[in-house]
PDB file of C-alpha atoms in Angstrom:
ATOM      1  CA  UNK E   1     -17.839   4.273 -19.153  1.00  0.00           C
ATOM      2  CA  UNK E   2     -17.417   7.490 -17.255  1.00  0.00           C
ATOM      3  CA  UNK E   3     -13.724   7.086 -16.968  1.00  0.00           C
ATOM      4  CA  UNK E   4     -13.274   7.225 -20.782  1.00  0.00           C
ATOM      5  CA  UNK E   5     -15.792   9.999 -21.201  1.00  0.00           C
ATOM      6  CA  UNK E   6     -13.887  12.304 -18.769  1.00  0.00           C
ATOM      7  CA  UNK E   7     -10.359  11.180 -19.726  1.00  0.00           C
ATOM      8  CA  UNK E   8      -9.558   9.793 -16.294  1.00  0.00           C
ATOM      9  CA  UNK E   9      -8.528   6.245 -15.037  1.00  0.00           C
ATOM     10  CA  UNK E  10     -10.869   4.882 -12.338  1.00  0.00           C
ATOM     11  CA  UNK E  11      -8.934   2.910  -9.600  1.00  0.00           C
ATOM     12  CA  UNK E  12     -10.196   0.054  -7.331  1.00  0.00           C
ATOM     13  CA  UNK E  13      -8.240  -0.526  -4.037  1.00  0.00           C
ATOM     14  CA  UNK E  14      -7.640  -3.993  -2.895  1.00  0.00           C
ATOM     15  CA  UNK E  15      -8.965  -3.783   0.734  1.00  0.00           C
ATOM     16  CA  UNK E  16      -9.961  -6.138   3.450  1.00  0.00           C
ATOM     17  CA  UNK E  17     -13.589  -6.474   4.075  1.00  0.00           C
ATOM     18  CA  UNK E  18     -14.626  -5.703   0.654  1.00  0.00           C
ATOM     19  CA  UNK E  19     -15.549  -7.711  -2.352  1.00  0.00           C
ATOM     20  CA  UNK E  20     -11.803  -7.127  -3.668  1.00  0.00           C
ATOM     21  CA  UNK E  21      -9.410  -8.128  -0.908  1.00  0.00           C
ATOM     22  CA  UNK E  22      -7.098  -9.893  -3.273  1.00  0.00           C
ATOM     23  CA  UNK E  23      -5.594  -9.426  -6.780  1.00  0.00           C
ATOM     24  CA  UNK E  24      -7.627 -12.370  -8.028  1.00  0.00           C
ATOM     25  CA  UNK E  25     -10.872 -10.967  -6.823  1.00  0.00           C
ATOM     26  CA  UNK E  26     -10.043  -7.354  -7.980  1.00  0.00           C
ATOM     27  CA  UNK E  27      -9.412  -8.798 -11.465  1.00  0.00           C
ATOM     28  CA  UNK E  28     -12.762 -10.634 -11.429  1.00  0.00           C
ATOM     29  CA  UNK E  29     -14.165  -7.119 -11.047  1.00  0.00           C
ATOM     30  CA  UNK E  30     -12.065  -5.118 -13.501  1.00  0.00           C
ATOM     31  CA  UNK E  31     -10.301  -7.756 -15.707  1.00  0.00           C
ATOM     32  CA  UNK E  32     -13.006  -7.313 -18.632  1.00  0.00           C
ATOM     33  CA  UNK E  33     -12.318  -3.627 -18.673  1.00  0.00           C
ATOM     34  CA  UNK E  34      -9.479  -1.767 -20.547  1.00  0.00           C
ATOM     35  CA  UNK E  35      -6.468  -1.212 -18.086  1.00  0.00           C
ATOM     36  CA  UNK E  36      -6.283   2.428 -19.625  1.00  0.00           C
ATOM     37  CA  UNK E  37      -9.757   3.051 -18.054  1.00  0.00           C
ATOM     38  CA  UNK E  38      -9.760   1.017 -14.828  1.00  0.00           C
ATOM     39  CA  UNK E  39      -6.783   0.022 -12.723  1.00  0.00           C
ATOM     40  CA  UNK E  40      -6.156  -1.591  -9.415  1.00  0.00           C
ATOM     41  CA  UNK E  41      -4.293  -0.183  -6.226  1.00  0.00           C
ATOM     42  CA  UNK E  42      -2.184  -2.791  -4.878  1.00  0.00           C
ATOM     43  CA  UNK E  43      -2.030  -2.748  -1.200  1.00  0.00           C
ATOM     44  CA  UNK E  44      -0.045  -5.770   0.230  1.00  0.00           C
ATOM     45  CA  UNK E  45      -0.584  -4.581   3.811  1.00  0.00           C
ATOM     46  CA  UNK E  46      -4.462  -4.847   3.351  1.00  0.00           C
ATOM     47  CA  UNK E  47      -3.933  -8.317   1.777  1.00  0.00           C
ATOM     48  CA  UNK E  48      -2.149  -9.665   4.786  1.00  0.00           C
ATOM     49  CA  UNK E  49      -5.381  -8.954   6.811  1.00  0.00           C
ATOM     50  CA  UNK E  50      -7.512 -10.558   4.197  1.00  0.00           C
ATOM     51  CA  UNK E  51      -6.934 -11.872   0.761  1.00  0.00           C
ATOM     52  CA  UNK E  52      -3.197 -12.635   0.725  1.00  0.00           C
ATOM     53  CA  UNK E  53      -1.478 -13.704  -2.219  1.00  0.00           C
ATOM     54  CA  UNK E  54       2.360 -13.913  -2.501  1.00  0.00           C
ATOM     55  CA  UNK E  55       3.310 -10.453  -3.847  1.00  0.00           C
ATOM     56  CA  UNK E  56       5.060 -11.901  -6.950  1.00  0.00           C
ATOM     57  CA  UNK E  57       1.860 -13.747  -7.760  1.00  0.00           C
ATOM     58  CA  UNK E  58      -0.304 -10.805  -7.070  1.00  0.00           C
ATOM     59  CA  UNK E  59       1.728  -8.530  -9.386  1.00  0.00           C
ATOM     60  CA  UNK E  60       1.544 -11.271 -12.049  1.00  0.00           C
ATOM     61  CA  UNK E  61      -2.280 -11.339 -11.754  1.00  0.00           C
ATOM     62  CA  UNK E  62      -2.717  -7.582 -11.801  1.00  0.00           C
ATOM     63  CA  UNK E  63      -0.537  -7.190 -14.931  1.00  0.00           C
ATOM     64  CA  UNK E  64      -1.431  -3.904 -16.816  1.00  0.00           C
ATOM     65  CA  UNK E  65      -4.176  -3.298 -14.336  1.00  0.00           C
ATOM     66  CA  UNK E  66      -1.676  -2.411 -11.786  1.00  0.00           C
ATOM     67  CA  UNK E  67      -2.146   1.348 -11.472  1.00  0.00           C
ATOM     68  CA  UNK E  68      -0.966   2.334  -7.991  1.00  0.00           C
ATOM     69  CA  UNK E  69       0.617   0.965  -4.810  1.00  0.00           C
ATOM     70  CA  UNK E  70       0.002   1.575  -1.113  1.00  0.00           C
ATOM     71  CA  UNK E  71       2.819   0.401   1.239  1.00  0.00           C
ATOM     72  CA  UNK E  72       2.279  -0.337   4.903  1.00  0.00           C
ATOM     73  CA  UNK E  73       3.088  -3.055   7.312  1.00  0.00           C
ATOM     74  CA  UNK E  74       1.135  -5.195   9.753  1.00  0.00           C
ATOM     75  CA  UNK E  75       1.658  -7.838  12.360  1.00  0.00           C
ATOM     76  CA  UNK E  76      -0.743 -10.127  14.241  1.00  0.00           C
ATOM     77  CA  UNK E  77      -1.000 -10.179  18.059  1.00  0.00           C
ATOM     78  CA  UNK E  78      -2.718 -12.316  20.517  1.00  0.00           C
ATOM     79  CA  UNK E  79      -4.966 -10.411  22.876  1.00  0.00           C
ATOM     80  CA  UNK E  80      -3.961 -10.603  26.483  1.00  0.00           C
ATOM     81  CA  UNK E  81      -7.086 -12.184  27.551  1.00  0.00           C
ATOM     82  CA  UNK E  82      -6.867 -14.853  24.702  1.00  0.00           C
ATOM     83  CA  UNK E  83      -9.267 -15.171  21.789  1.00  0.00           C
ATOM     84  CA  UNK E  84      -8.730 -14.532  18.063  1.00  0.00           C
ATOM     85  CA  UNK E  85      -5.510 -12.867  17.096  1.00  0.00           C
ATOM     86  CA  UNK E  86      -5.848  -9.244  15.691  1.00  0.00           C
ATOM     87  CA  UNK E  87      -3.968  -7.286  13.246  1.00  0.00           C
ATOM     88  CA  UNK E  88      -1.958  -4.249  14.294  1.00  0.00           C
ATOM     89  CA  UNK E  89      -0.366  -1.714  11.934  1.00  0.00           C
ATOM     90  CA  UNK E  90       3.400  -1.598  12.476  1.00  0.00           C
ATOM     91  CA  UNK E  91       6.270   0.682  11.156  1.00  0.00           C
ATOM     92  CA  UNK E  92       7.308  -0.212   7.593  1.00  0.00           C
ATOM     93  CA  UNK E  93      10.469  -1.978   8.772  1.00  0.00           C
ATOM     94  CA  UNK E  94       8.791  -4.144  11.383  1.00  0.00           C
ATOM     95  CA  UNK E  95       6.111  -6.600  10.292  1.00  0.00           C
ATOM     96  CA  UNK E  96       4.974  -9.536   8.176  1.00  0.00           C
ATOM     97  CA  UNK E  97       5.814  -7.808   4.880  1.00  0.00           C
ATOM     98  CA  UNK E  98       9.209  -7.755   3.343  1.00  0.00           C
ATOM     99  CA  UNK E  99       8.937  -4.270   2.019  1.00  0.00           C
ATOM    100  CA  UNK E 100      12.425  -4.188   0.157  1.00  0.00           C
ATOM    101  CA  UNK E 101      11.468  -7.423  -1.575  1.00  0.00           C
ATOM    102  CA  UNK E 102       8.171  -6.017  -2.610  1.00  0.00           C
ATOM    103  CA  UNK E 103       9.793  -2.878  -3.996  1.00  0.00           C
ATOM    104  CA  UNK E 104      12.242  -5.167  -5.915  1.00  0.00           C
ATOM    105  CA  UNK E 105       9.229  -7.187  -7.455  1.00  0.00           C
ATOM    106  CA  UNK E 106       7.524  -3.886  -8.526  1.00  0.00           C
ATOM    107  CA  UNK E 107      10.841  -2.886 -10.212  1.00  0.00           C
ATOM    108  CA  UNK E 108      10.934  -6.302 -11.856  1.00  0.00           C
ATOM    109  CA  UNK E 109       7.464  -6.024 -13.032  1.00  0.00           C
ATOM    110  CA  UNK E 110       8.196  -2.708 -14.794  1.00  0.00           C
ATOM    111  CA  UNK E 111       6.104  -0.476 -12.349  1.00  0.00           C
ATOM    112  CA  UNK E 112       7.484   3.044 -12.493  1.00  0.00           C
ATOM    113  CA  UNK E 113       4.634   4.965 -10.883  1.00  0.00           C
ATOM    114  CA  UNK E 114       3.824   6.210  -7.347  1.00  0.00           C
ATOM    115  CA  UNK E 115       4.235   4.288  -4.225  1.00  0.00           C
ATOM    116  CA  UNK E 116       2.215   5.916  -1.328  1.00  0.00           C
ATOM    117  CA  UNK E 117       2.926   5.339   2.339  1.00  0.00           C
ATOM    118  CA  UNK E 118       0.111   4.421   4.521  1.00  0.00           C
ATOM    119  CA  UNK E 119       1.690   4.342   8.151  1.00  0.00           C
ATOM    120  CA  UNK E 120      -1.020   3.822  10.639  1.00  0.00           C
ATOM    121  CA  UNK E 121       1.375   2.633  13.371  1.00  0.00           C
ATOM    122  CA  UNK E 122       1.704   4.744  16.440  1.00  0.00           C
ATOM    123  CA  UNK E 123       5.302   4.132  17.097  1.00  0.00           C
ATOM    124  CA  UNK E 124       6.476   7.643  15.802  1.00  0.00           C
ATOM    125  CA  UNK E 125       4.864  11.068  15.510  1.00  0.00           C
ATOM    126  CA  UNK E 126       3.536  11.893  12.049  1.00  0.00           C
ATOM    127  CA  UNK E 127       6.602  14.112  11.248  1.00  0.00           C
ATOM    128  CA  UNK E 128       8.974  11.422  12.401  1.00  0.00           C
ATOM    129  CA  UNK E 129       7.191   8.655  10.503  1.00  0.00           C
ATOM    130  CA  UNK E 130       7.106  10.820   7.352  1.00  0.00           C
ATOM    131  CA  UNK E 131      10.884  11.307   7.563  1.00  0.00           C
ATOM    132  CA  UNK E 132      11.655   7.582   8.460  1.00  0.00           C
ATOM    133  CA  UNK E 133       9.485   6.184   5.708  1.00  0.00           C
ATOM    134  CA  UNK E 134      10.890   8.485   3.031  1.00  0.00           C
ATOM    135  CA  UNK E 135      14.427   7.511   4.004  1.00  0.00           C
ATOM    136  CA  UNK E 136      13.496   3.859   4.261  1.00  0.00           C
ATOM    137  CA  UNK E 137      11.896   3.764   0.858  1.00  0.00           C
ATOM    138  CA  UNK E 138      14.665   5.768  -0.737  1.00  0.00           C
ATOM    139  CA  UNK E 139      17.282   3.360   0.787  1.00  0.00           C
ATOM    140  CA  UNK E 140      15.594   0.132  -0.339  1.00  0.00           C
ATOM    141  CA  UNK E 141      13.782   1.121  -3.645  1.00  0.00           C
ATOM    142  CA  UNK E 142      15.743  -0.384  -6.524  1.00  0.00           C
ATOM    143  CA  UNK E 143      14.311   2.314  -8.970  1.00  0.00           C
ATOM    144  CA  UNK E 144      14.955   6.007  -8.962  1.00  0.00           C
ATOM    145  CA  UNK E 145      13.291   7.896  -6.207  1.00  0.00           C
ATOM    146  CA  UNK E 146      11.819  11.394  -6.571  1.00  0.00           C
ATOM    147  CA  UNK E 147      13.367  14.600  -5.154  1.00  0.00           C
ATOM    148  CA  UNK E 148      14.251  14.734  -1.490  1.00  0.00           C
ATOM    149  CA  UNK E 149      11.621  16.043   0.920  1.00  0.00           C
ATOM    150  CA  UNK E 150      12.018  19.813   1.558  1.00  0.00           C
ATOM    151  CA  UNK E 151      13.819  20.412   4.870  1.00  0.00           C
ATOM    152  CA  UNK E 152      10.887  22.483   6.241  1.00  0.00           C
ATOM    153  CA  UNK E 153       8.261  19.899   5.477  1.00  0.00           C
ATOM    154  CA  UNK E 154       8.627  17.630   8.675  1.00  0.00           C
ATOM    155  CA  UNK E 155       8.551  20.872  10.776  1.00  0.00           C
ATOM    156  CA  UNK E 156       5.375  22.084   8.919  1.00  0.00           C
ATOM    157  CA  UNK E 157       3.708  18.775   8.986  1.00  0.00           C
ATOM    158  CA  UNK E 158       1.827  19.244  12.303  1.00  0.00           C
ATOM    159  CA  UNK E 159       0.222  22.464  11.154  1.00  0.00           C
ATOM    160  CA  UNK E 160      -0.769  20.729   7.782  1.00  0.00           C
ATOM    161  CA  UNK E 161      -2.254  17.837   9.646  1.00  0.00           C
ATOM    162  CA  UNK E 162      -4.163  20.179  12.005  1.00  0.00           C
ATOM    163  CA  UNK E 163      -5.650  22.000   9.081  1.00  0.00           C
ATOM    164  CA  UNK E 164      -7.503  18.913   7.871  1.00  0.00           C
ATOM    165  CA  UNK E 165      -5.107  15.967   7.817  1.00  0.00           C
ATOM    166  CA  UNK E 166      -4.941  12.959   9.982  1.00  0.00           C
ATOM    167  CA  UNK E 167      -3.465  13.574  13.531  1.00  0.00           C
ATOM    168  CA  UNK E 168      -2.225  10.814  15.728  1.00  0.00           C
TER     169      UNK E 168
END
């Protein structure tokens, strides 16, 4: 396996509209491989759209293959003209997912690695969303958080985004 040859760990993200929208299906793909070589990115926001399993069950299914976590929130809304409901990305504190509960479940499962924020909502500017999400996670994470964001980062973010990052 290439990951072993190059001393890296390959990661497979749970994502809607792929062959791995759930923890159970991701484990069908990677479960026979060593968790030291192949892991899964758990993304409960994606799982709400397709492949939902209760977060506690998903973490149990992933076990040692849990390698990284993406956190975002989502809601469903009915189109004004009717028809099928659609998902809409929401701020972390306003959606279907109970993010503080998920953080607690990660802690209880012994997860001590990165939690990446994917905030695709349009409720705040990128700089405001970054500051809000960092404070929200720090106030709800039952495990130690990393160092605080540098004060200059939110002010510098628009320039960083303009240089190649995502701009809203």
